[in-house]
PDB file of C-alpha atoms in Angstrom:
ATOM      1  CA  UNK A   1     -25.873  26.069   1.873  1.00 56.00           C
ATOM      2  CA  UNK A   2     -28.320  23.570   0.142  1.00 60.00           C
ATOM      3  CA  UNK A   3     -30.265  26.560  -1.473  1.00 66.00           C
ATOM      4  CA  UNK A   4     -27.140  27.841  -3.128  1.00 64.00           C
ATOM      5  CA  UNK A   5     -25.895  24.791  -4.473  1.00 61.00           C
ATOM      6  CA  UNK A   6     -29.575  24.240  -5.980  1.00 64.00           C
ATOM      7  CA  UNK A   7     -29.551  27.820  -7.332  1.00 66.00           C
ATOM      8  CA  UNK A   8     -25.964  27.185  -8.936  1.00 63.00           C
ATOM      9  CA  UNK A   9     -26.556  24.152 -10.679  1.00 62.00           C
ATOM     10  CA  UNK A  10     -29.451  24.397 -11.938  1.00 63.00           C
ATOM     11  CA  UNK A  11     -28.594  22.317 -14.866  1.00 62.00           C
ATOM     12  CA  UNK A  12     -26.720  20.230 -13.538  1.00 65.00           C
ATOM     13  CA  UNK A  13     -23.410  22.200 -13.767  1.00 69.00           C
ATOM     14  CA  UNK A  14     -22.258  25.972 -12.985  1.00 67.00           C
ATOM     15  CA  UNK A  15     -19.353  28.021 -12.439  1.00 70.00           C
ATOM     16  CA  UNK A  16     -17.683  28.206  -8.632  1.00 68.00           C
ATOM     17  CA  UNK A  17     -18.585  32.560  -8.486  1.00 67.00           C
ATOM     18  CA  UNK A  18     -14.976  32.883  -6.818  1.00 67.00           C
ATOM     19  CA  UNK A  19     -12.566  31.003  -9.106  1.00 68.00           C
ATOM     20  CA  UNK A  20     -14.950  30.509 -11.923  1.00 70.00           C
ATOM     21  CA  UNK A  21     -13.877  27.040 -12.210  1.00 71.00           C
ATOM     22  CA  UNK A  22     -16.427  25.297 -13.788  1.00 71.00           C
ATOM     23  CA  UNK A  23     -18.175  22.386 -11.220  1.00 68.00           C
ATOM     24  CA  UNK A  24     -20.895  19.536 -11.695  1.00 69.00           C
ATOM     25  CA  UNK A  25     -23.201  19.157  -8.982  1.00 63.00           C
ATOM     26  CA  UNK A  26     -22.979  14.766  -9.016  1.00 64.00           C
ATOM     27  CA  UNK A  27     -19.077  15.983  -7.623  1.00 64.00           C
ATOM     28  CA  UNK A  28     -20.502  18.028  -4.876  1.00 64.00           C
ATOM     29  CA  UNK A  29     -19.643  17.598  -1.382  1.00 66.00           C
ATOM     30  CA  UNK A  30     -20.506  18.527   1.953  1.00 66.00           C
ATOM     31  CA  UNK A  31     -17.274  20.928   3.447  1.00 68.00           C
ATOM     32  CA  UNK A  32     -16.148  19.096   6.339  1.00 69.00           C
ATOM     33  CA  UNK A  33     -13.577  21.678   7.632  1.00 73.00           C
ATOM     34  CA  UNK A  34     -13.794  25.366   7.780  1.00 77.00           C
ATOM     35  CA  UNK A  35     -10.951  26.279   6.102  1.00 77.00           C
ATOM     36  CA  UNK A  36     -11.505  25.451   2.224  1.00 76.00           C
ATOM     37  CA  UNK A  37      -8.272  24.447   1.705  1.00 80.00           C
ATOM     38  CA  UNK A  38      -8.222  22.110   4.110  1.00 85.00           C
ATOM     39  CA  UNK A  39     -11.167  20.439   2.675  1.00 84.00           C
ATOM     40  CA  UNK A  40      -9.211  20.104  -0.838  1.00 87.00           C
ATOM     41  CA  UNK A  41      -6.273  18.701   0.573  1.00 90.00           C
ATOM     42  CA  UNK A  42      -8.100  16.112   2.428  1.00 91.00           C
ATOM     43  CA  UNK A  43      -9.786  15.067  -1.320  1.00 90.00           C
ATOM     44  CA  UNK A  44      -6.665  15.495  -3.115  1.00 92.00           C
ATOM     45  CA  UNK A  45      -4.905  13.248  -0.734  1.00 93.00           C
ATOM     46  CA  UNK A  46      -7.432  10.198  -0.665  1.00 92.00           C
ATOM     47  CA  UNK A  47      -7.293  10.635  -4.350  1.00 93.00           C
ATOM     48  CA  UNK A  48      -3.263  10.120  -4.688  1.00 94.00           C
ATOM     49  CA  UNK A  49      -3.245   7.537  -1.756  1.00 93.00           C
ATOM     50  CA  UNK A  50      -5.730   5.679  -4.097  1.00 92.00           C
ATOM     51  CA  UNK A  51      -3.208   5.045  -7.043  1.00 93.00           C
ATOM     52  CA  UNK A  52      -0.204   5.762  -4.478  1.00 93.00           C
ATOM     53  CA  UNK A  53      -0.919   2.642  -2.217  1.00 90.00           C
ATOM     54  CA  UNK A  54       2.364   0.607  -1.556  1.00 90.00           C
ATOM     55  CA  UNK A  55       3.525   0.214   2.077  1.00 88.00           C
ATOM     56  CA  UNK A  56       6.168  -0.235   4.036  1.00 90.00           C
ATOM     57  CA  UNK A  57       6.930  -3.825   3.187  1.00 88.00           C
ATOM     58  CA  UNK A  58       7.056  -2.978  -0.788  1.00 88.00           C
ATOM     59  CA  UNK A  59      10.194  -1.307  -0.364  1.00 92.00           C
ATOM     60  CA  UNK A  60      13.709  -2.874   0.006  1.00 94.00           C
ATOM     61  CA  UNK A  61      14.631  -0.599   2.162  1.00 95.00           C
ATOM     62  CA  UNK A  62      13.427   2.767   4.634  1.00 95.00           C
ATOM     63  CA  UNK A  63      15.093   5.339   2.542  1.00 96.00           C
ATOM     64  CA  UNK A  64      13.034   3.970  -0.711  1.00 95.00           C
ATOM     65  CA  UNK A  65       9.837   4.323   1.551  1.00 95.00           C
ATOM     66  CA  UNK A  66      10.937   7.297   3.214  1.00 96.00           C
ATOM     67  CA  UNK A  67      11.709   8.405  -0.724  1.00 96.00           C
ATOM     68  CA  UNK A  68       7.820   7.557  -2.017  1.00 94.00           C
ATOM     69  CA  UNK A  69       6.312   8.921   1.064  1.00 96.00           C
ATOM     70  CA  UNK A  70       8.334  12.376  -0.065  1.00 96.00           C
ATOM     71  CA  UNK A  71       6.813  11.501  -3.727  1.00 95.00           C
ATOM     72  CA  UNK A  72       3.524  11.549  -2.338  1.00 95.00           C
ATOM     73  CA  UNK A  73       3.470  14.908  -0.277  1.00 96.00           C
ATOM     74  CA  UNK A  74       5.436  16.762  -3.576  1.00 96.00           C
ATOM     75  CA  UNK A  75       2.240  15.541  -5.815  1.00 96.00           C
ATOM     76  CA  UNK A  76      -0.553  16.472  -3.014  1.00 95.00           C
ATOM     77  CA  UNK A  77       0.958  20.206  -2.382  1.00 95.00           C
ATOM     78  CA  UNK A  78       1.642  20.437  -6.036  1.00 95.00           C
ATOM     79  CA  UNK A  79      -2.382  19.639  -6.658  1.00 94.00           C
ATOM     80  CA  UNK A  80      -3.900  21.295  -3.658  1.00 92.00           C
ATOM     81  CA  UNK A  81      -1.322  24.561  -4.886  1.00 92.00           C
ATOM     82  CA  UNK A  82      -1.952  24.163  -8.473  1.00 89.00           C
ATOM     83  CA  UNK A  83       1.852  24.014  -9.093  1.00 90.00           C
ATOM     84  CA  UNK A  84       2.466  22.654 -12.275  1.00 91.00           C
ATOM     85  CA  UNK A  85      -0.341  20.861 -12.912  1.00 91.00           C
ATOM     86  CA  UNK A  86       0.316  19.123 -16.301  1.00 93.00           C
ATOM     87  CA  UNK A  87       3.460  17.502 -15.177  1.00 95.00           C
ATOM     88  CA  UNK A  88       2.369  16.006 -12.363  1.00 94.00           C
ATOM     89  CA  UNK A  89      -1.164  14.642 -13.376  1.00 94.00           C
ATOM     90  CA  UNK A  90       1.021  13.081 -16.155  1.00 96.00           C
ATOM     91  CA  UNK A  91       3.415  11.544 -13.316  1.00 94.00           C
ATOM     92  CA  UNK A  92       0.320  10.295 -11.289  1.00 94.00           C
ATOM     93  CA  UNK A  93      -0.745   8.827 -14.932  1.00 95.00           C
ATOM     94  CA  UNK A  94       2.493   7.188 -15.674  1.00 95.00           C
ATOM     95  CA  UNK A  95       2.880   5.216 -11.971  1.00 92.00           C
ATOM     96  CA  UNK A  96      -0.621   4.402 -12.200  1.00 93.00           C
ATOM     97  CA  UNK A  97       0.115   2.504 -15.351  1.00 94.00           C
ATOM     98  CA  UNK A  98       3.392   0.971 -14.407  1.00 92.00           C
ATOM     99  CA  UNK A  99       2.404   0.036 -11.435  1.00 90.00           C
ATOM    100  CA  UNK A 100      -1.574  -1.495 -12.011  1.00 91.00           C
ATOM    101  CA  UNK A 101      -1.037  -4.575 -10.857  1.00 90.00           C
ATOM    102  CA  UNK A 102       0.866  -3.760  -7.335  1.00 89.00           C
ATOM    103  CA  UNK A 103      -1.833  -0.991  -6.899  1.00 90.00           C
ATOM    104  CA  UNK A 104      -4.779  -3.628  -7.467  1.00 91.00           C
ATOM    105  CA  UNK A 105      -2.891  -5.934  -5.014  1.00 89.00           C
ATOM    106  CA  UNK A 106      -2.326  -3.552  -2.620  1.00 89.00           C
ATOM    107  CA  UNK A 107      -6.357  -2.579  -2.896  1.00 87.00           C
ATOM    108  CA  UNK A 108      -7.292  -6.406  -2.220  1.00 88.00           C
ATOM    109  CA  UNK A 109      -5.116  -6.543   0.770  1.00 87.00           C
ATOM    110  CA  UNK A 110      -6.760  -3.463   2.515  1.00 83.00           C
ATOM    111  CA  UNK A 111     -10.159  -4.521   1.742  1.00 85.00           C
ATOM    112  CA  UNK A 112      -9.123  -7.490   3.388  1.00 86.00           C
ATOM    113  CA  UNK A 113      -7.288  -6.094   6.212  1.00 87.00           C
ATOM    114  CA  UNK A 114     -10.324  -3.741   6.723  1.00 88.00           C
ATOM    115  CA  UNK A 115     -12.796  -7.001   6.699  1.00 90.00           C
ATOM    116  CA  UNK A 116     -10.627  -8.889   9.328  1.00 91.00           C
ATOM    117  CA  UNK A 117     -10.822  -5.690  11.620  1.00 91.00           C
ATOM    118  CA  UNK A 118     -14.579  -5.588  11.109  1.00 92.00           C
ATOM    119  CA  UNK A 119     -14.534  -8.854  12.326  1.00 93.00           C
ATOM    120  CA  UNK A 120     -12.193  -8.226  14.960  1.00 93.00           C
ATOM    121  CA  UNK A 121     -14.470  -5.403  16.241  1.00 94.00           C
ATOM    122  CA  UNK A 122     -18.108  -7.779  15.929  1.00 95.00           C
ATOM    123  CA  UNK A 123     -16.117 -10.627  17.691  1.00 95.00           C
ATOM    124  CA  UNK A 124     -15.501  -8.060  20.971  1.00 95.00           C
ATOM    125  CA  UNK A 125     -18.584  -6.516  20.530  1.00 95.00           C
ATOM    126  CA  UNK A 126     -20.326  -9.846  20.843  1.00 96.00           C
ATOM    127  CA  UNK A 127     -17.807 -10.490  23.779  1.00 96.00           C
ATOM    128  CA  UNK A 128     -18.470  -7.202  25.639  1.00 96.00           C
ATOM    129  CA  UNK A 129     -22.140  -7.952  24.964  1.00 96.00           C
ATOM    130  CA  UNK A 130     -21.788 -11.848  26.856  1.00 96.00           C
ATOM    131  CA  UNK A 131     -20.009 -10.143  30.137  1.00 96.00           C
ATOM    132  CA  UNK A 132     -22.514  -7.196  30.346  1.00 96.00           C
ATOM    133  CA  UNK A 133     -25.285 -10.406  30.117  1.00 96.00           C
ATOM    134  CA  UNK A 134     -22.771 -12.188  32.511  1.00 96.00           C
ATOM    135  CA  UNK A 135     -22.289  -9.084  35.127  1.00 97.00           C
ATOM    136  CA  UNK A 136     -26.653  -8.607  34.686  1.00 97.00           C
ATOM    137  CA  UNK A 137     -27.620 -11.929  35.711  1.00 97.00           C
ATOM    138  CA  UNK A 138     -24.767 -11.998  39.136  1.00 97.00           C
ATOM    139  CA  UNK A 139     -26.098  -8.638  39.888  1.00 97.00           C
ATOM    140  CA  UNK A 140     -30.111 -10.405  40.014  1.00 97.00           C
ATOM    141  CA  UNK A 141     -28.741 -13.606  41.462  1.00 97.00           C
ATOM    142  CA  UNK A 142     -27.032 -11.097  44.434  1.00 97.00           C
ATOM    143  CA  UNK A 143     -30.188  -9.747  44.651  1.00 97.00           C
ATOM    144  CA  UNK A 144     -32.454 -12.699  44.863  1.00 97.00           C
ATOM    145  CA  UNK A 145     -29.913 -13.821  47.363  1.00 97.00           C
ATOM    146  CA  UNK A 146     -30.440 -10.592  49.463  1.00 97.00           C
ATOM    147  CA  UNK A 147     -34.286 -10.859  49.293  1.00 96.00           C
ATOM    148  CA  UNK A 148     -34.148 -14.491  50.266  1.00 96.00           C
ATOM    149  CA  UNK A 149     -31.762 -13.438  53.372  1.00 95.00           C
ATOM    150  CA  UNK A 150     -33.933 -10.609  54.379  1.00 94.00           C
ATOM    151  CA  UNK A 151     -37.216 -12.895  53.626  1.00 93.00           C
ATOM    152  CA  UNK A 152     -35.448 -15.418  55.930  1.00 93.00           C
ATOM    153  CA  UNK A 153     -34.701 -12.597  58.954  1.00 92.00           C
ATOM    154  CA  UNK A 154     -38.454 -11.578  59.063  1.00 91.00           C
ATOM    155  CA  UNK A 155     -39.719 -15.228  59.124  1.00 90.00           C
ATOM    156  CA  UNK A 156     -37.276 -15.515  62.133  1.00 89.00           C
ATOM    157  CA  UNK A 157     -38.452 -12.709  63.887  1.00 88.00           C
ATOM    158  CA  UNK A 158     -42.032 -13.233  63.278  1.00 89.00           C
ATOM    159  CA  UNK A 159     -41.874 -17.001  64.642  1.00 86.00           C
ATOM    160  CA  UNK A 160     -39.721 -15.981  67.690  1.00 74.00           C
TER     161      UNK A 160
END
């Protein structure tokens, strides 16, 4: 709860009282899923998917995907498992710098991927908005119609 996280880091930093792993409190987060582990998987993975970005369509072929997709799930259980640690923070460290440039690239491309679906998703917003407008003013005109009708009948009956 908020109380204990104030209480641990008092200063600004404390130790976790379970694995004694020393923690900051600017890296604290929320726990979005009950099970802990989950939580640190989750973290882990957006961190590796960060530097690990390439697609589909960077590979020649579906076994090389297939092959860095494998890569990927080897250095998430590795970090979430703390098996062997050192190695693989180093391999993470080593593709990050051979590969800077197609990881940048591959950044630019899903921030603009992720701005075309925003405005994807404004443009049928807008047009959901224009037929709700649309359906509103038939539904008044039917029932202006309906009053005039009925307004009409009782000027009938009341003349005849």
């Amino acid at each position: 709860c908020e109380s204990c996280v104030e209480l641990l880091f008092v200063r600004g930093a404390g130790n976790c009282h379970e694995c004694d792993t020393p923690l900051r409190k600017s890296n604290f987060r929320l726990q979005l899923f009950e099970d802990p582990a989950v939580d640190k998987e989750v973290e882990i993975r957006k961190k590796v998917l960060k530097i690990y970005n390439k697609r589909e369509e960077d590979f020649p072929t579906l076994n090389e995907y297939n092959d860095f997709l494998e890569e990927i799930e080897e250095i998430v259980f590795n970090l979430t498992n703390n098996v062997d640690l050192e190695n693989t923070k180093k391999k993470m460290e080593l593709y990050q710098k051979d590969n800077k440039e197609v990881i940048q690239k591959n950044k630019l491309k899903l921030t603009r991927e992720q701005e075309e679906l925003e405005e994807a998703l404004e443009v049928e917003r807008q047009e959901s908005e224009q037929r709700r407008l649309l359906i509103q003013k038939e539904e008044q005109l039917q029932q202006m119609i309906k009053r005039k009708n009925k307004q009409a009948l009782l000027d009938d009956l009341v003349s005849n």
